[in-house]
Amino acid sequence: MSSSVLSPARESEINSEITGQARRRRTFAVISHPDAGKSTLTEALALHAKVIGTAGATNGKANRRETVSDWQQMEKDRGISISSAALQFSYRDTVINLLDTPGHADFSEDTYRVLAAVDCAVMLIDAAKGLETQTMKLFEVCKQRGLPIITVVNKWDRPGLEALELMDEITERTGLLPMPLTWAVGISGDFRGVIDLQRERYVRFTRNNAGAQIAGTEYFTPEEAAAAEGPTWTDAVDEAALVVESNLAFDVDEFHAGRATPLLFSSAALNFGVKEILDALVDHAPPAAPRPDVDGAARSVAAPFSGFVFKVQAGMNQAHRDHVAFIRVCSGMFERGMVVTQGRTGKSFATKYAQQVFGREREVIDQAFPGDVVGLVNASALRVGDSLFVEEPVEFPAIPLFAPEHFQVARSKDPSRYKQFRRGIDQLEHEGVIQVLRSDLRGDQAPVLAAVGPMQFEVVEDRMLHDFNAPMRLERLPYSLARLTTAEAGATLANLHGAEVLLRTDGEFLALFNDIWALRRVEKNHPDLRLVPIGTARA
Ligand code: G4P
């Protein structure tokens, strides 16, 4: 932080305070294929940090009481998590920022935005299922972003695959070398505890109140463990040694470089192995570090405040229908009320209403440091990807949009509510709920909504009705494929069947095609047309 009114001594004191705070931060997201236990683990982590007294009351989705992460009605009805927000808690001498992500693939754009805001990901694998479709896609997204991954084999209390089989699958399919930090004692379905390979001890767990409370934990030396568990212990020791020998002993640089993944075993539902995950984050996950700007130059964490918006969400508080922009702090100290500049518009605004938001819980934030997430309430001018700063300007890299695969024309059901209809569509587009395309043919009355997954349309319909009182009709278009193109392509494709060019709100022209054959035909007949695949595929 620098300011002309501060003495050099005070300035250096503040700089070292910010650097020290950044070093204490661990900012991560839990990601997984749906049903691997992401929500259950989130609750268990919060329970361990003593944020909440009882984890989820019951872990069943249907009868789960108010959980800390699921909040919207649709989420409740469907038992999925659509929105994301951040949970902050202290653990040991660190500050943990846990960012929630939606589990369903239809909302993978949202997950991707969250992954842009974290420094590490905890990837959950269901012990009975191994690597599933979305697990693989998420591994891929993390790899593209160079994001280090901690892998957790969850549901070890249930019969499932063999541990060594899982290690082979991870190595072969993700290309990452698993580096066990803990190893399960007892086969899947007979989860007794873990070997803490770093501290060289046996951690034995006992069930407590069906997982609603922290599991009972006892620590044993290897000799005591051998006496207590007999061959179950020696089998676990042999297996762990085999993996360490054939892969590598824990190496923090390999982890941070995204070449190897620390691996742990857990039962989120029983709260087994959860403390060990927190310890792994504290001991090994990267702290908040300098973030590169669009030109690749890293802005030091001690530089004046900067951050970027990774998520915008309205209607989080049904009573207030407010609009929250979530900002990942990249450098400096955020102080509530400070005046920041929005890079895209050059406008300044005061951050009077700064909050920490997780589920329905909100707390006013007075200060935040690199790695933290600040929710700015009613900062309605902010859009996903916007950079914010004080003093020296900075622009962080844009968060890329995904390639849409579903397209529907939206029309207001009630012509007298056209204004509300337009306002709603614009708002949902700014929030990143949906992409919006326009064509001269249909005009502004009938924008084309473009989605990565069809459930996004349901969210739009629901929000338009309840948040904007603007009922609308949707009409499906036959397209399933989009390519970036030029304005001129519009004329070429105008008379072709199965293709059309539309303008996206960000100024990009998108050529839409019914299917791969329609695209191939155009590529063959018009080899000079610019038709570029859109970078980020659905995760
Ligand atoms: P998600 O957010 O990744 O989608 O998963 P979620 O936490 O909602 O968990 C999905 C189901 O798996 C839940 O069961 C949950 O209780 C269960 N589960 C999570 N972690 C564990 C674990 O470590 N061990 C066991 N045995 N179960 C776990 P549910 O909603 O009641 O549905 P189901 O049990 O009928 O599938």
XYZ file of C-alpha atoms in Angstrom, residues 139-539:
401
model
C -9.342 -31.777 -13.726
C -8.926 -30.447 -17.247
C -10.135 -26.939 -16.345
C -7.766 -26.828 -13.343
C -4.899 -27.940 -15.565
C -5.671 -25.181 -18.092
C -5.621 -22.640 -15.287
C -2.494 -24.122 -13.687
C -4.454 -24.570 -10.474
C -2.952 -26.979 -7.911
C -5.322 -29.769 -6.873
C -5.631 -31.688 -3.617
C -7.432 -34.982 -4.279
C -9.714 -36.471 -1.645
C -11.111 -39.984 -1.932
C -14.448 -39.615 -0.148
C -17.117 -42.054 1.104
C -14.458 -44.539 2.237
C -17.020 -45.744 4.815
C -18.912 -47.364 1.938
C -17.817 -50.425 -0.027
C -16.051 -49.251 -3.155
C -12.948 -49.621 -5.260
C -9.572 -50.715 -3.995
C -7.226 -47.915 -2.968
C -4.406 -49.001 -5.315
C -6.858 -49.331 -8.198
C -7.927 -45.719 -7.576
C -4.301 -44.535 -7.563
C -3.722 -46.178 -10.967
C -6.868 -44.604 -12.346
C -5.841 -41.133 -11.166
C -2.322 -41.459 -12.569
C -3.426 -42.835 -15.914
C -6.428 -40.624 -16.570
C -5.359 -37.261 -15.140
C -1.623 -37.443 -15.691
C -1.141 -36.242 -12.102
C 0.930 -38.307 -9.696
C -0.957 -38.966 -6.465
C 1.204 -38.178 -3.411
C -0.596 -39.608 -0.376
C -0.615 -37.464 2.740
C -2.930 -39.909 4.466
C -3.695 -43.535 3.678
C -6.875 -45.358 4.696
C -6.623 -48.031 7.363
C -9.293 -50.582 6.491
C -10.685 -51.291 3.038
C -13.530 -49.162 1.639
C -16.570 -50.036 3.720
C -14.400 -50.686 6.807
C -12.934 -47.242 7.429
C -11.085 -47.331 10.752
C -8.719 -44.423 10.413
C -5.795 -43.084 8.433
C -2.043 -43.241 8.502
C -0.833 -39.673 8.765
C 2.206 -40.207 6.568
C 3.833 -36.905 7.399
C 3.486 -37.148 11.156
C 4.055 -40.924 11.099
C 1.132 -41.851 13.278
C -2.196 -43.637 13.137
C -5.314 -41.520 13.484
C -8.228 -43.721 14.532
C -11.750 -42.387 14.138
C -14.942 -43.276 15.933
C -18.433 -42.302 14.795
C -20.101 -39.561 16.696
C -23.808 -38.856 16.501
C -24.117 -40.129 12.893
C -21.597 -37.608 11.639
C -23.379 -34.564 13.024
C -20.431 -33.873 15.294
C -16.683 -34.079 14.947
C -15.605 -37.710 14.941
C -13.844 -39.127 17.952
C -10.110 -39.185 17.250
C -7.281 -41.123 18.883
C -3.616 -41.003 17.935
C -1.325 -44.044 17.985
C 2.343 -44.630 17.273
C 2.983 -47.152 14.455
C 3.795 -49.827 17.062
C 0.589 -49.187 18.975
C -1.333 -49.174 15.706
C 0.103 -52.560 14.697
C -0.928 -53.977 18.053
C -4.423 -52.466 17.842
C -5.308 -53.207 14.213
C -3.073 -56.177 13.314
C -2.952 -57.070 9.581
C -5.346 -54.223 8.671
C -2.624 -51.809 9.791
C 0.267 -53.631 8.106
C -1.700 -53.936 4.827
C -2.282 -50.163 4.867
C 1.390 -49.478 5.598
C 2.468 -51.763 2.724
C 0.065 -50.153 0.255
C 1.067 -46.612 1.186
C 4.757 -47.514 0.872
C 4.119 -48.982 -2.576
C 2.488 -45.778 -3.797
C 5.174 -43.540 -2.329
C 7.916 -45.705 -3.886
C 6.352 -45.871 -7.327
C 5.302 -42.225 -7.403
C 7.170 -39.852 -5.173
C 7.303 -38.721 -1.590
C 5.397 -35.532 -0.948
C 6.926 -32.658 -2.889
C 5.315 -29.266 -2.481
C 6.843 -27.852 -5.689
C 5.378 -30.668 -7.797
C 1.987 -29.933 -6.215
C 2.152 -26.183 -6.851
C 3.336 -26.766 -10.414
C 0.214 -28.876 -11.049
C 2.209 -32.050 -11.829
C 1.310 -34.047 -8.738
C -1.616 -34.080 -6.356
C -1.565 -34.567 -2.579
C -4.068 -37.302 -1.775
C -6.189 -37.962 1.315
C -9.012 -40.292 2.336
C -12.222 -39.162 3.998
C -15.780 -39.837 4.921
C -17.340 -36.399 4.846
C -20.614 -37.798 6.155
C -18.944 -39.271 9.259
C -16.454 -36.411 9.599
C -13.545 -38.815 9.212
C -10.339 -37.365 7.774
C -11.723 -33.834 7.552
C -9.285 -32.219 9.969
C -6.473 -33.766 7.906
C -7.809 -31.974 4.801
C -7.723 -28.661 6.655
C -4.209 -29.394 7.867
C -3.113 -30.209 4.303
C -4.462 -26.852 3.152
C -2.705 -24.969 5.918
C 0.580 -26.840 5.587
C 0.863 -27.136 1.815
C -1.663 -25.134 -0.247
C -0.324 -21.984 -1.867
C -1.097 -18.750 -0.034
C -2.492 -15.699 -1.845
C 0.305 -14.740 -4.244
C 0.863 -11.896 -6.721
C -1.712 -12.130 -9.510
C -0.700 -11.567 -13.131
C -2.539 -8.810 -15.022
C -3.592 -9.001 -18.699
C -0.010 -8.452 -19.792
C 1.307 -11.147 -17.488
C 2.932 -8.707 -15.045
C 2.337 -9.717 -11.447
C 0.941 -7.055 -9.132
C 2.594 -7.478 -5.751
C 0.220 -8.406 -2.926
C 1.428 -5.344 -1.033
C 0.554 -2.985 -3.931
C -2.477 -0.712 -3.443
C -5.866 -2.445 -3.381
C -6.950 -4.333 -6.478
C -9.370 -7.131 -7.185
C -11.751 -8.484 -9.781
C -15.412 -9.413 -9.888
C -15.861 -13.153 -10.370
C -19.528 -13.387 -9.656
C -22.584 -11.163 -9.614
C -25.818 -12.322 -8.102
C -29.156 -10.694 -7.476
C -32.033 -11.840 -5.336
C -29.786 -13.458 -2.719
C -31.827 -11.916 -0.010
C -35.492 -12.468 -0.853
C -36.553 -9.672 1.481
C -34.324 -7.097 -0.161
C -33.914 -8.324 -3.739
C -30.426 -6.994 -3.671
C -27.549 -7.380 -6.016
C -24.188 -8.590 -4.777
C -20.911 -8.431 -6.694
C -18.261 -10.819 -5.344
C -14.718 -9.563 -5.522
C -11.549 -11.549 -5.069
C -9.002 -9.274 -3.423
C -5.685 -9.563 -5.310
C -3.547 -6.903 -3.674
C -3.542 -4.388 -0.872
C -5.922 -3.901 1.977
C -9.610 -3.451 1.299
C -11.285 -1.120 3.750
C -15.025 -0.699 3.775
C -16.020 2.696 2.436
C -12.855 3.116 0.384
C -13.315 4.657 -3.046
C -12.267 2.299 -5.821
C -12.063 2.697 -9.590
C -13.822 0.345 -11.960
C -11.333 -0.316 -14.779
C -13.881 -0.859 -17.573
C -15.649 2.482 -17.144
C -13.037 4.516 -15.277
C -15.763 5.435 -12.777
C -15.145 5.637 -9.053
C -17.465 4.489 -6.348
C -17.513 4.129 -2.589
C -17.673 0.604 -1.166
C -20.006 1.405 1.659
C -21.865 -1.892 1.794
C -19.204 -4.548 1.965
C -20.206 -7.931 3.278
C -19.058 -11.447 3.689
C -21.780 -13.651 2.273
C -22.259 -17.347 2.662
C -25.673 -18.868 2.144
C -28.069 -16.726 4.114
C -25.415 -15.594 6.533
C -24.038 -12.123 6.096
C -21.587 -10.111 8.046
C -20.287 -6.633 7.453
C -16.646 -6.656 6.382
C -14.495 -3.760 7.476
C -11.198 -5.022 6.134
C -10.058 -7.672 3.711
C -6.698 -8.873 2.424
C -5.387 -10.659 -0.667
C -7.179 -13.992 -1.064
C -10.359 -12.778 0.636
C -13.738 -12.430 -1.003
C -15.774 -9.304 -0.491
C -19.455 -9.100 -1.434
C -20.368 -5.574 -2.507
C -24.069 -5.065 -2.057
C -25.988 -3.033 -4.635
C -22.940 -2.214 -6.705
C -25.159 -2.793 -9.721
C -22.720 -1.297 -12.237
C -20.245 -4.119 -11.622
C -20.016 -7.001 -14.070
C -18.252 -10.328 -14.008
C -14.622 -9.819 -15.013
C -14.422 -6.150 -13.979
C -11.147 -5.097 -12.384
C -11.225 -2.701 -9.436
C -8.302 -0.769 -8.014
C -7.071 2.242 -6.150
C -4.118 4.357 -7.255
C -2.181 2.455 -9.960
C -4.607 1.039 -12.563
C -4.595 -2.688 -13.251
C -6.561 -4.945 -15.546
C -6.855 -8.600 -14.659
C -7.403 -11.174 -17.434
C -10.995 -11.558 -18.612
C -12.854 -14.656 -17.478
C -13.631 -16.381 -20.774
C -17.190 -17.209 -21.757
C -17.997 -20.813 -22.529
C -19.126 -22.145 -25.880
C -22.934 -22.179 -25.721
C -24.705 -25.289 -26.969
C -28.376 -24.414 -26.392
C -30.246 -21.492 -27.908
C -33.739 -20.154 -27.275
C -35.572 -17.028 -28.404
C -37.067 -15.074 -25.496
C -40.202 -12.927 -25.813
C -42.169 -10.991 -23.255
C -45.536 -12.646 -22.614
C -47.080 -9.312 -21.742
C -46.208 -6.498 -24.195
C -46.995 -3.852 -21.566
C -44.108 -5.216 -19.471
C -41.510 -5.013 -22.213
C -39.368 -2.575 -20.213
C -39.150 -4.954 -17.248
C -38.466 -7.798 -19.686
C -35.507 -5.939 -21.199
C -34.172 -4.881 -17.807
C -34.372 -8.461 -16.563
C -32.576 -9.906 -19.583
C -29.823 -7.290 -19.307
C -29.405 -7.941 -15.606
C -29.210 -11.728 -16.002
C -26.695 -11.269 -18.767
C -24.521 -9.052 -16.528
C -24.682 -11.656 -13.820
C -23.450 -14.249 -16.301
C -26.597 -16.368 -15.863
C -27.011 -16.508 -19.629
C -25.352 -15.149 -22.786
C -27.481 -12.809 -24.910
C -27.338 -12.625 -28.715
C -29.210 -10.337 -31.075
C -30.103 -10.464 -34.742
C -31.599 -7.830 -37.043
C -34.135 -10.407 -38.080
C -35.687 -10.670 -34.621
C -34.758 -7.272 -33.201
C -34.442 -6.304 -29.530
C -37.939 -7.582 -28.802
C -36.755 -11.143 -29.206
C -33.192 -11.695 -27.973
C -31.653 -15.120 -28.396
C -30.492 -16.621 -25.102
C -27.460 -18.879 -25.332
C -26.642 -21.400 -22.617
C -24.030 -23.987 -21.790
C -26.635 -26.227 -20.130
C -30.432 -26.237 -20.459
C -31.047 -25.694 -16.743
C -29.803 -22.139 -17.204
C -33.046 -21.394 -19.094
C -35.070 -22.569 -16.111
C -33.157 -20.185 -13.873
C -33.798 -17.333 -16.338
C -37.553 -18.065 -16.554
C -37.815 -18.300 -12.790
C -35.834 -15.134 -12.126
C -37.681 -13.166 -14.838
C -40.994 -14.054 -13.268
C -40.098 -13.622 -9.606
C -37.397 -10.944 -9.599
C -38.557 -8.776 -12.509
C -42.259 -9.636 -12.717
C -41.713 -10.128 -16.428
C -43.208 -13.434 -17.583
C -41.702 -14.619 -20.834
C -41.967 -17.274 -23.485
C -39.057 -19.316 -24.757
C -38.820 -20.900 -28.168
C -36.095 -23.402 -28.882
C -33.804 -22.888 -31.864
C -32.310 -25.923 -33.627
C -28.662 -24.872 -33.218
C -26.184 -26.822 -31.121
C -22.803 -25.432 -32.127
C -21.221 -21.964 -32.092
C -18.095 -20.508 -33.675
C -16.595 -17.027 -33.427
C -16.900 -15.252 -36.747
C -17.035 -11.833 -38.412
C -19.865 -9.428 -39.294
C -19.352 -10.211 -43.001
C -20.098 -13.888 -42.431
C -23.700 -12.827 -41.675
C -24.337 -12.030 -45.354
C -22.713 -15.279 -46.531
C -24.711 -17.446 -44.150
C -27.962 -15.466 -44.434
C -29.548 -17.731 -47.027
C -28.169 -21.001 -45.795
C -30.266 -23.576 -44.037
C -29.039 -24.678 -40.602
C -26.804 -21.680 -39.884
C -27.114 -18.091 -38.719
C -24.871 -15.264 -37.441
C -25.790 -13.311 -34.304
C -24.101 -10.570 -32.318
C -23.250 -11.268 -28.682
C -23.466 -8.404 -26.179
C -19.670 -8.421 -25.737
C -19.316 -7.471 -29.416
C -18.359 -10.926 -30.738
C -20.194 -12.341 -33.764
C -21.260 -15.948 -33.249
C -22.074 -18.262 -36.140
C -24.567 -20.891 -35.021
C -24.980 -24.257 -36.701
C -27.563 -27.004 -36.386
C -24.882 -29.650 -36.125
C -21.333 -30.533 -37.081
C -22.456 -31.398 -40.635
C -23.900 -27.925 -41.202
C -20.592 -26.478 -39.984
C -18.510 -28.797 -42.184
C -20.591 -27.860 -45.240
C -19.977 -24.157 -44.644
C -16.260 -24.720 -43.985
C -15.994 -26.630 -47.271
C -17.959 -24.172 -49.412
C -16.546 -20.998 -47.834
C -12.964 -21.779 -46.865
C -12.191 -18.078 -46.366
C -14.766 -17.542 -43.617
C -13.356 -17.054 -40.126
C -14.920 -19.767 -37.960
C -13.005 -20.132 -34.707
C -13.904 -22.611 -31.945
C -14.744 -20.903 -28.666
C -11.917 -21.576 -26.205
C -13.594 -22.965 -23.156
C -15.720 -26.071 -23.497
C -18.384 -27.085 -21.033
C -16.860 -28.554 -17.874
